[in-house]
Coordinates of C-alpha atoms in Angstrom, one line a residue:
X25 CA 228.6 301.9 132.2
X26 CA 226.0 299.6 130.5
X27 CA 224.6 297.3 133.0
X28 CA 222.4 295.1 130.6
X29 CA 223.9 291.6 129.9
X30 CA 222.0 289.9 126.9
X31 CA 223.0 286.5 127.7
X32 CA 221.7 286.6 131.2
X33 CA 218.3 288.2 130.5
X34 CA 217.7 286.1 127.1
X35 CA 219.3 282.7 126.4
X36 CA 218.0 282.5 122.8
X37 CA 220.2 283.0 119.9
X38 CA 220.0 286.6 118.6
X39 CA 217.6 287.2 115.8
X40 CA 216.1 290.2 114.1
X41 CA 213.1 290.4 111.9
X42 CA 213.5 290.4 108.2
X43 CA 210.9 292.8 107.7
X44 CA 211.0 295.4 110.5
X45 CA 213.5 296.0 113.1
X46 CA 212.0 294.0 116.3
X47 CA 214.5 291.5 117.5
X48 CA 214.9 289.0 120.5
X49 CA 215.4 291.7 123.0
X50 CA 211.5 291.1 122.9
X51 CA 211.8 287.7 124.7
X52 CA 208.5 286.7 123.2
X53 CA 208.7 287.4 119.7
X54 CA 208.4 284.6 117.2
X55 CA 209.6 284.2 113.6
X56 CA 208.3 282.5 110.7
X57 CA 210.3 280.3 108.2
X58 CA 211.3 283.4 106.3
X59 CA 212.4 285.2 109.5
X60 CA 209.2 287.6 109.8
X61 CA 208.2 288.3 113.3
X62 CA 204.6 288.1 114.9
X63 CA 204.4 291.8 115.2
X64 CA 204.4 292.0 111.2
X65 CA 202.0 289.3 110.9
X66 CA 199.9 290.6 113.7
X67 CA 199.8 294.0 111.9
X68 CA 198.7 292.4 108.5
X69 CA 196.2 289.9 110.0
X70 CA 194.7 292.2 112.7
X71 CA 195.1 295.9 111.8
X72 CA 195.2 296.2 107.9
X73 CA 192.1 294.5 107.0
X74 CA 189.8 296.8 108.8
X75 CA 191.9 300.2 108.9
X76 CA 190.1 302.3 106.4
X77 CA 191.4 305.7 106.0
X78 CA 189.6 306.4 102.7
X79 CA 186.0 307.5 102.0
X80 CA 184.5 305.0 104.4
X81 CA 186.8 306.0 107.1
X82 CA 185.9 309.8 106.6
X83 CA 182.2 309.1 106.6
X84 CA 182.3 307.0 109.8
X85 CA 184.2 310.0 111.5
X86 CA 181.9 312.5 110.1
X87 CA 178.9 310.8 111.7
X88 CA 180.8 310.7 115.2
X89 CA 181.6 314.4 114.8
X90 CA 178.0 315.2 114.0
X91 CA 176.8 313.2 116.9
X92 CA 179.3 315.0 119.1
X93 CA 178.1 318.3 118.0
X94 CA 174.4 317.5 118.6
X95 CA 174.9 316.0 121.9
X96 CA 176.8 318.8 123.3
X97 CA 174.8 321.9 121.7
X98 CA 174.1 323.5 125.1
X99 CA 177.5 322.7 126.6
X100 CA 180.5 324.9 126.9
X101 CA 182.8 322.1 125.4
X102 CA 182.0 319.3 122.9
X103 CA 184.7 317.1 124.1
X104 CA 188.1 316.8 126.1
X105 CA 191.5 316.5 124.7
X106 CA 194.6 315.6 126.9
X107 CA 197.5 317.7 125.3
X108 CA 201.1 316.6 126.3
X109 CA 202.8 318.7 123.6
X110 CA 203.6 315.6 121.7
X111 CA 203.0 315.1 118.0
X112 CA 199.9 313.1 117.9
X113 CA 197.8 315.1 120.6
X114 CA 199.2 318.3 119.1
X115 CA 198.0 317.3 115.4
X116 CA 194.8 315.9 117.0
X117 CA 194.0 319.4 118.5
X118 CA 194.6 321.2 115.1
X119 CA 192.1 318.7 113.4
X120 CA 189.5 319.2 116.2
X121 CA 189.4 322.9 115.6
X122 CA 190.4 323.8 112.4
X123 CA 188.8 320.5 110.4
X124 CA 186.0 319.2 112.5
X125 CA 185.0 322.6 114.3
X126 CA 184.8 321.4 117.6
X127 CA 185.1 323.1 120.9
X128 CA 187.5 321.0 122.9
X129 CA 188.5 321.4 126.4
X130 CA 192.2 321.3 126.2
X131 CA 193.5 319.5 129.2
X132 CA 197.1 319.2 130.3
X133 CA 198.6 317.4 133.3
X134 CA 201.9 318.8 134.7
X135 CA 203.7 315.8 136.2
X136 CA 207.0 318.1 136.8
X137 CA 208.9 316.9 134.0
X138 CA 208.0 319.2 131.1
X139 CA 210.7 320.1 128.7
X140 CA 210.9 324.0 127.7
X141 CA 210.3 322.6 124.1
X142 CA 206.9 321.0 125.1
X143 CA 205.8 324.1 127.1
X144 CA 206.6 326.4 124.2
X145 CA 204.8 324.1 121.8
X146 CA 201.6 323.8 123.9
X147 CA 201.5 327.6 124.5
X148 CA 202.0 328.5 120.7
X149 CA 199.2 326.0 119.8
X150 CA 196.7 327.0 122.2
X151 CA 197.1 330.7 121.7
X152 CA 197.1 330.5 117.8
X153 CA 194.0 328.4 118.1
X154 CA 192.5 330.8 120.3
X155 CA 192.0 328.3 123.1
X156 CA 192.2 328.3 126.9
X157 CA 194.5 325.5 128.5
X158 CA 193.3 323.9 131.6
X159 CA 196.4 322.5 133.6
X160 CA 196.1 320.2 136.5
X161 CA 199.5 320.1 138.6
X162 CA 200.2 316.8 140.2
X163 CA 201.4 317.1 143.8
X164 CA 205.2 316.9 143.5
X165 CA 206.0 315.4 146.8
X166 CA 203.9 312.4 146.1
X167 CA 205.0 312.1 142.5
X168 CA 208.6 312.4 143.5
X169 CA 208.1 309.6 146.1
X170 CA 206.2 307.3 143.7
X171 CA 208.7 307.6 141.1
X172 CA 211.5 306.6 143.5
X173 CA 209.5 303.6 144.7
X174 CA 209.6 302.4 141.0
X175 CA 213.4 303.0 140.9
X176 CA 213.9 301.1 144.0
X177 CA 211.7 298.3 142.6
X178 CA 214.1 297.4 140.0
X179 CA 211.4 297.2 137.3
X180 CA 211.7 298.4 133.7
X181 CA 208.5 300.6 133.8
X182 CA 209.6 303.5 135.6
X183 CA 207.3 305.8 133.7
X184 CA 204.1 304.4 135.2
X185 CA 203.9 307.0 138.0
X186 CA 203.9 309.8 135.4
X187 CA 201.6 308.0 132.9
X188 CA 199.0 306.8 135.4
X189 CA 198.8 310.5 136.6
X190 CA 197.9 311.6 133.2
X191 CA 195.3 309.1 132.4
X192 CA 193.6 309.1 135.8
X193 CA 193.5 312.9 136.0
X194 CA 191.9 313.2 132.5
X195 CA 189.2 310.4 133.2
X196 CA 188.4 311.8 136.6
X197 CA 188.1 315.2 135.3
X198 CA 185.6 314.1 132.3
X199 CA 183.7 312.3 134.7
X200 CA 183.3 315.0 137.3
X201 CA 182.3 317.5 134.6
X202 CA 180.1 315.3 132.7
X203 CA 182.1 315.3 129.5
X204 CA 181.0 312.3 127.3
X205 CA 183.7 312.4 124.6
X206 CA 187.4 312.0 125.1
X207 CA 189.4 312.6 121.9
X208 CA 192.7 310.4 121.9
X209 CA 195.8 310.9 119.4
X210 CA 196.3 307.0 119.6
X211 CA 196.7 305.9 116.0
X212 CA 198.0 302.7 113.9
X213 CA 200.1 304.8 111.8
X214 CA 202.8 305.4 114.2
X215 CA 201.9 303.0 116.8
X216 CA 200.7 299.7 115.2
X217 CA 203.5 297.7 116.9
X218 CA 203.1 297.7 120.7
X219 CA 205.9 297.7 123.3
X220 CA 206.1 294.3 124.9
X221 CA 204.6 293.9 128.3
X222 CA 208.1 293.0 129.7
X223 CA 209.3 296.5 128.5
X224 CA 206.6 298.8 129.5
X225 CA 203.9 297.2 131.5
X226 CA 200.2 298.3 131.9
X227 CA 199.9 301.8 133.6
X228 CA 196.7 301.2 135.2
X229 CA 197.4 297.8 137.2
X230 CA 196.5 299.1 140.5
X231 CA 197.6 295.9 142.3
X232 CA 201.0 296.5 140.9
X233 CA 201.0 300.2 141.7
X234 CA 200.1 299.7 145.4
X235 CA 202.3 296.6 145.9
X236 CA 205.5 298.7 144.7
X237 CA 204.5 301.9 146.4
X238 CA 203.6 299.9 149.5
X239 CA 207.0 298.2 149.6
X240 CA 209.2 301.1 148.4
X241 CA 207.4 304.5 149.1
X242 CA 207.7 306.4 152.2
X243 CA 204.7 308.8 152.1
X244 CA 200.9 308.1 151.4
X245 CA 199.4 308.8 148.0
X246 CA 196.7 311.0 149.4
X247 CA 196.6 313.6 146.5
X248 CA 198.0 311.7 143.7
X249 CA 195.2 310.4 141.3
X250 CA 194.5 306.8 140.8
X251 CA 192.2 305.1 138.5
X252 CA 191.4 301.5 138.0
X253 CA 190.8 299.6 134.8
X254 CA 187.4 299.0 136.0
X255 CA 186.6 302.6 136.3
X256 CA 187.7 303.9 132.9
X257 CA 187.2 300.7 130.8
X258 CA 183.9 299.7 132.3
X259 CA 182.2 302.2 134.7
X260 CA 183.0 305.1 132.3
X261 CA 182.5 303.3 129.1
X262 CA 179.3 301.4 129.9
X263 CA 177.7 303.1 133.1
X264 CA 178.6 306.7 132.5
X265 CA 178.5 306.2 128.5
X266 CA 181.7 308.1 128.1
X267 CA 183.3 307.5 124.6
X268 CA 187.0 307.6 123.7
X269 CA 187.4 308.6 120.0
X270 CA 190.5 308.0 117.7
X271 CA 190.2 310.2 114.6
X272 CA 193.5 309.6 113.5
X273 CA 192.6 306.2 112.7
X274 CA 189.9 307.1 110.2
X275 CA 192.1 309.6 108.3
X276 CA 195.4 309.7 106.2
X277 CA 197.9 310.1 108.9
X278 CA 201.7 310.2 109.0
X279 CA 204.5 311.6 111.1
X280 CA 205.7 313.9 108.3
X281 CA 202.3 315.3 107.7
X282 CA 201.8 316.1 111.5
X283 CA 205.2 317.6 111.7
X284 CA 205.1 319.7 108.4
X285 CA 201.4 321.0 109.2
X286 CA 202.3 321.9 112.9
X287 CA 205.6 323.6 112.3
X288 CA 204.2 325.4 109.3
X289 CA 201.0 326.8 110.7
X290 CA 202.0 327.3 114.5
X291 CA 205.8 327.2 114.6
X292 CA 205.6 323.7 116.5
X293 CA 209.1 322.1 117.0
X294 CA 209.6 318.4 116.5
X295 CA 211.2 316.3 119.4
X296 CA 214.3 313.8 118.7
X297 CA 212.1 311.0 119.5
X298 CA 208.6 310.0 120.3
X299 CA 207.6 310.8 123.9
X300 CA 210.5 313.3 124.6
X301 CA 208.2 316.0 125.6
X302 CA 209.0 314.6 129.1
X303 CA 212.3 315.0 130.3
X304 CA 212.0 312.0 132.7
X305 CA 210.7 309.7 129.5
X306 CA 213.6 311.2 127.5
X307 CA 216.3 310.0 130.0
X308 CA 214.2 306.8 130.7
X309 CA 213.6 305.8 127.3
X310 CA 216.9 306.9 125.8
X311 CA 219.3 305.7 128.3
X312 CA 217.9 303.7 131.4
X313 CA 215.7 300.9 129.4
X314 CA 218.5 300.4 126.7
X315 CA 221.5 300.2 129.0
X316 CA 220.0 298.6 132.0
X317 CA 217.6 296.1 130.4
X318 CA 218.4 296.1 126.7
X319 CA 215.0 297.5 125.7
X320 CA 215.2 300.1 123.0
X321 CA 211.8 301.6 122.1
X322 CA 213.0 303.2 119.0
X323 CA 212.7 299.5 117.7
X324 CA 208.8 299.6 118.3
X325 CA 208.6 303.0 116.9
X326 CA 210.5 302.4 113.6
X327 CA 208.8 299.2 113.1
X328 CA 205.4 301.0 113.2
X329 CA 206.9 303.3 110.6
X330 CA 208.3 300.5 108.5
X331 CA 205.2 298.7 108.2
X332 CA 203.1 301.9 107.5
X333 CA 205.7 302.9 104.7
X334 CA 207.0 305.8 106.4
X335 CA 210.5 304.5 106.9
X336 CA 213.0 302.3 105.3
X337 CA 214.3 299.5 107.3
X338 CA 217.6 300.4 106.0
X339 CA 217.3 303.8 107.7
X340 CA 215.9 302.4 110.8
X341 CA 218.9 300.0 111.1
X342 CA 221.4 303.0 110.7
X343 CA 219.7 304.9 113.3
X344 CA 219.8 302.2 115.8
X345 CA 223.6 301.9 115.3
X346 CA 223.6 305.2 117.4
X347 CA 222.5 305.2 121.1
X348 CA 219.3 307.3 121.7
X349 CA 220.9 309.4 124.3
X350 CA 223.9 311.9 123.9
X351 CA 226.9 310.4 125.6
X352 CA 228.5 313.8 125.9
X353 CA 225.7 315.0 128.0
X354 CA 224.3 311.8 129.9
X355 CA 226.2 313.2 133.1
X356 CA 224.3 316.2 133.0
X357 CA 221.1 314.2 132.7
X358 CA 221.9 312.2 135.5
X359 CA 222.7 315.1 137.9
X360 CA 219.4 316.8 136.7
X361 CA 217.3 313.7 137.3
X362 CA 218.8 312.8 140.7
X363 CA 218.7 316.5 141.9
X364 CA 214.9 316.6 140.7
X365 CA 214.2 313.4 142.7
X366 CA 216.1 314.9 145.8
X367 CA 218.7 312.1 145.7
X368 CA 222.7 312.0 144.7
X369 CA 223.7 311.1 141.4
X370 CA 225.6 308.1 143.2
X371 CA 222.3 306.8 144.6
X372 CA 220.6 307.1 141.2
X373 CA 223.5 305.0 139.7
X374 CA 223.0 302.2 142.4
X375 CA 219.4 301.8 141.0
X376 CA 220.9 301.3 137.6
X377 CA 223.2 298.7 138.8
X378 CA 221.0 296.8 141.0
X379 CA 219.3 293.1 140.3
X380 CA 216.8 293.3 137.3
X381 CA 213.1 292.9 138.2
X382 CA 209.9 292.5 136.0
X383 CA 206.3 293.3 136.5
X384 CA 206.0 289.5 137.4
X385 CA 207.9 290.0 140.6
X386 CA 205.3 292.1 142.2
X387 CA 201.5 291.7 142.5
X388 CA 199.6 292.2 139.3
X389 CA 196.3 291.9 137.6
X390 CA 197.7 290.7 134.1
X391 CA 195.0 288.1 133.8
X392 CA 192.3 290.8 133.9
X393 CA 194.1 292.7 131.2
X394 CA 194.6 289.8 129.2
X395 CA 191.1 288.8 129.1
X396 CA 190.0 292.5 128.3
X397 CA 192.4 292.7 125.5
X398 CA 191.1 289.2 124.2
X399 CA 187.6 290.4 124.4
X400 CA 188.1 293.9 122.7
X401 CA 190.0 292.0 119.7
X402 CA 187.0 289.6 119.5
X403 CA 184.7 292.4 119.4
X404 CA 186.7 294.4 116.7
X405 CA 187.1 297.3 119.3
X406 CA 190.9 297.0 119.6
X407 CA 193.2 295.7 116.7
X408 CA 196.6 296.5 118.0
X409 CA 197.1 294.5 121.2
X410 CA 200.0 294.6 123.8
X411 CA 201.6 291.4 124.5

């Protein structure tokens, strides 16, 4: 049963962008006189003018790679890469080894929700590249309790317990072992349109995390890794001089290029949708968000591909006519998620029907994130800003 009531959530008349497929399910979206949205205008004014994947971009990247190699000559590893098994991080690992000649520490965080496909993709990739895989397993009792707390809070951003663990574990590991370069698969080519804050809130807002877990959690987060925005955005970057590098923004990159390369060279298999290497994320983004809140993350993903000429708007609209989840197997998914979380299916369904909440209903540090985003944009460090 679909809980979402569009009229209740958003009193604006429905409108969809004439250029991409973002619509008024993003309550903050604006349109110009021609019906083109602010996501499209932001891409053209903020990202395109400085996004160089030609010779200048390559030269800039080559200089960074050379600096990394020189600074890590005496070390076992040049850099660290968090590998989820997803498309971007997998292709990033391929490039680091085969194109750049780097010696990455391949780091995987197991939050308890890996699909069999993701596990197989990771294994084939590291084996064929002749690498070792370092895996950090998150304490399941604490992860389970943390995720249940977010269900009970009623907010949309249920993936924060998983996402925060990935980020915090990676950054703490890099800091502990003195690794100065974190390689990141983030890119404009497939991610130039960002999920609105009301859909997926910041994953490192400790005020929000502690408030929600304090209200709805039942056990202390003694072993679960926590990392504040000050730790990884200020302390690591400016005190410890740790750099986050996004090579894919300096090179020609596309979803098709990555899938073709990985499948041909490593037997890597694609997922039905971005981020579906996690079974929880698959359930959350494909079913929970669209049916409870009316937020379909495919709109963001497809709009990014439309703006970077990797998908036609007509194809995107056709795909959006079908649900992201399989109606034939959704009952099995409910049973799997509920059993894994140690609750009944009926209890899980009650969370789907409870009153809708947002990040604004709990303590948050949004002003800090907004200030940081504006500063990074003004300095030219970050072009694609979440809003």
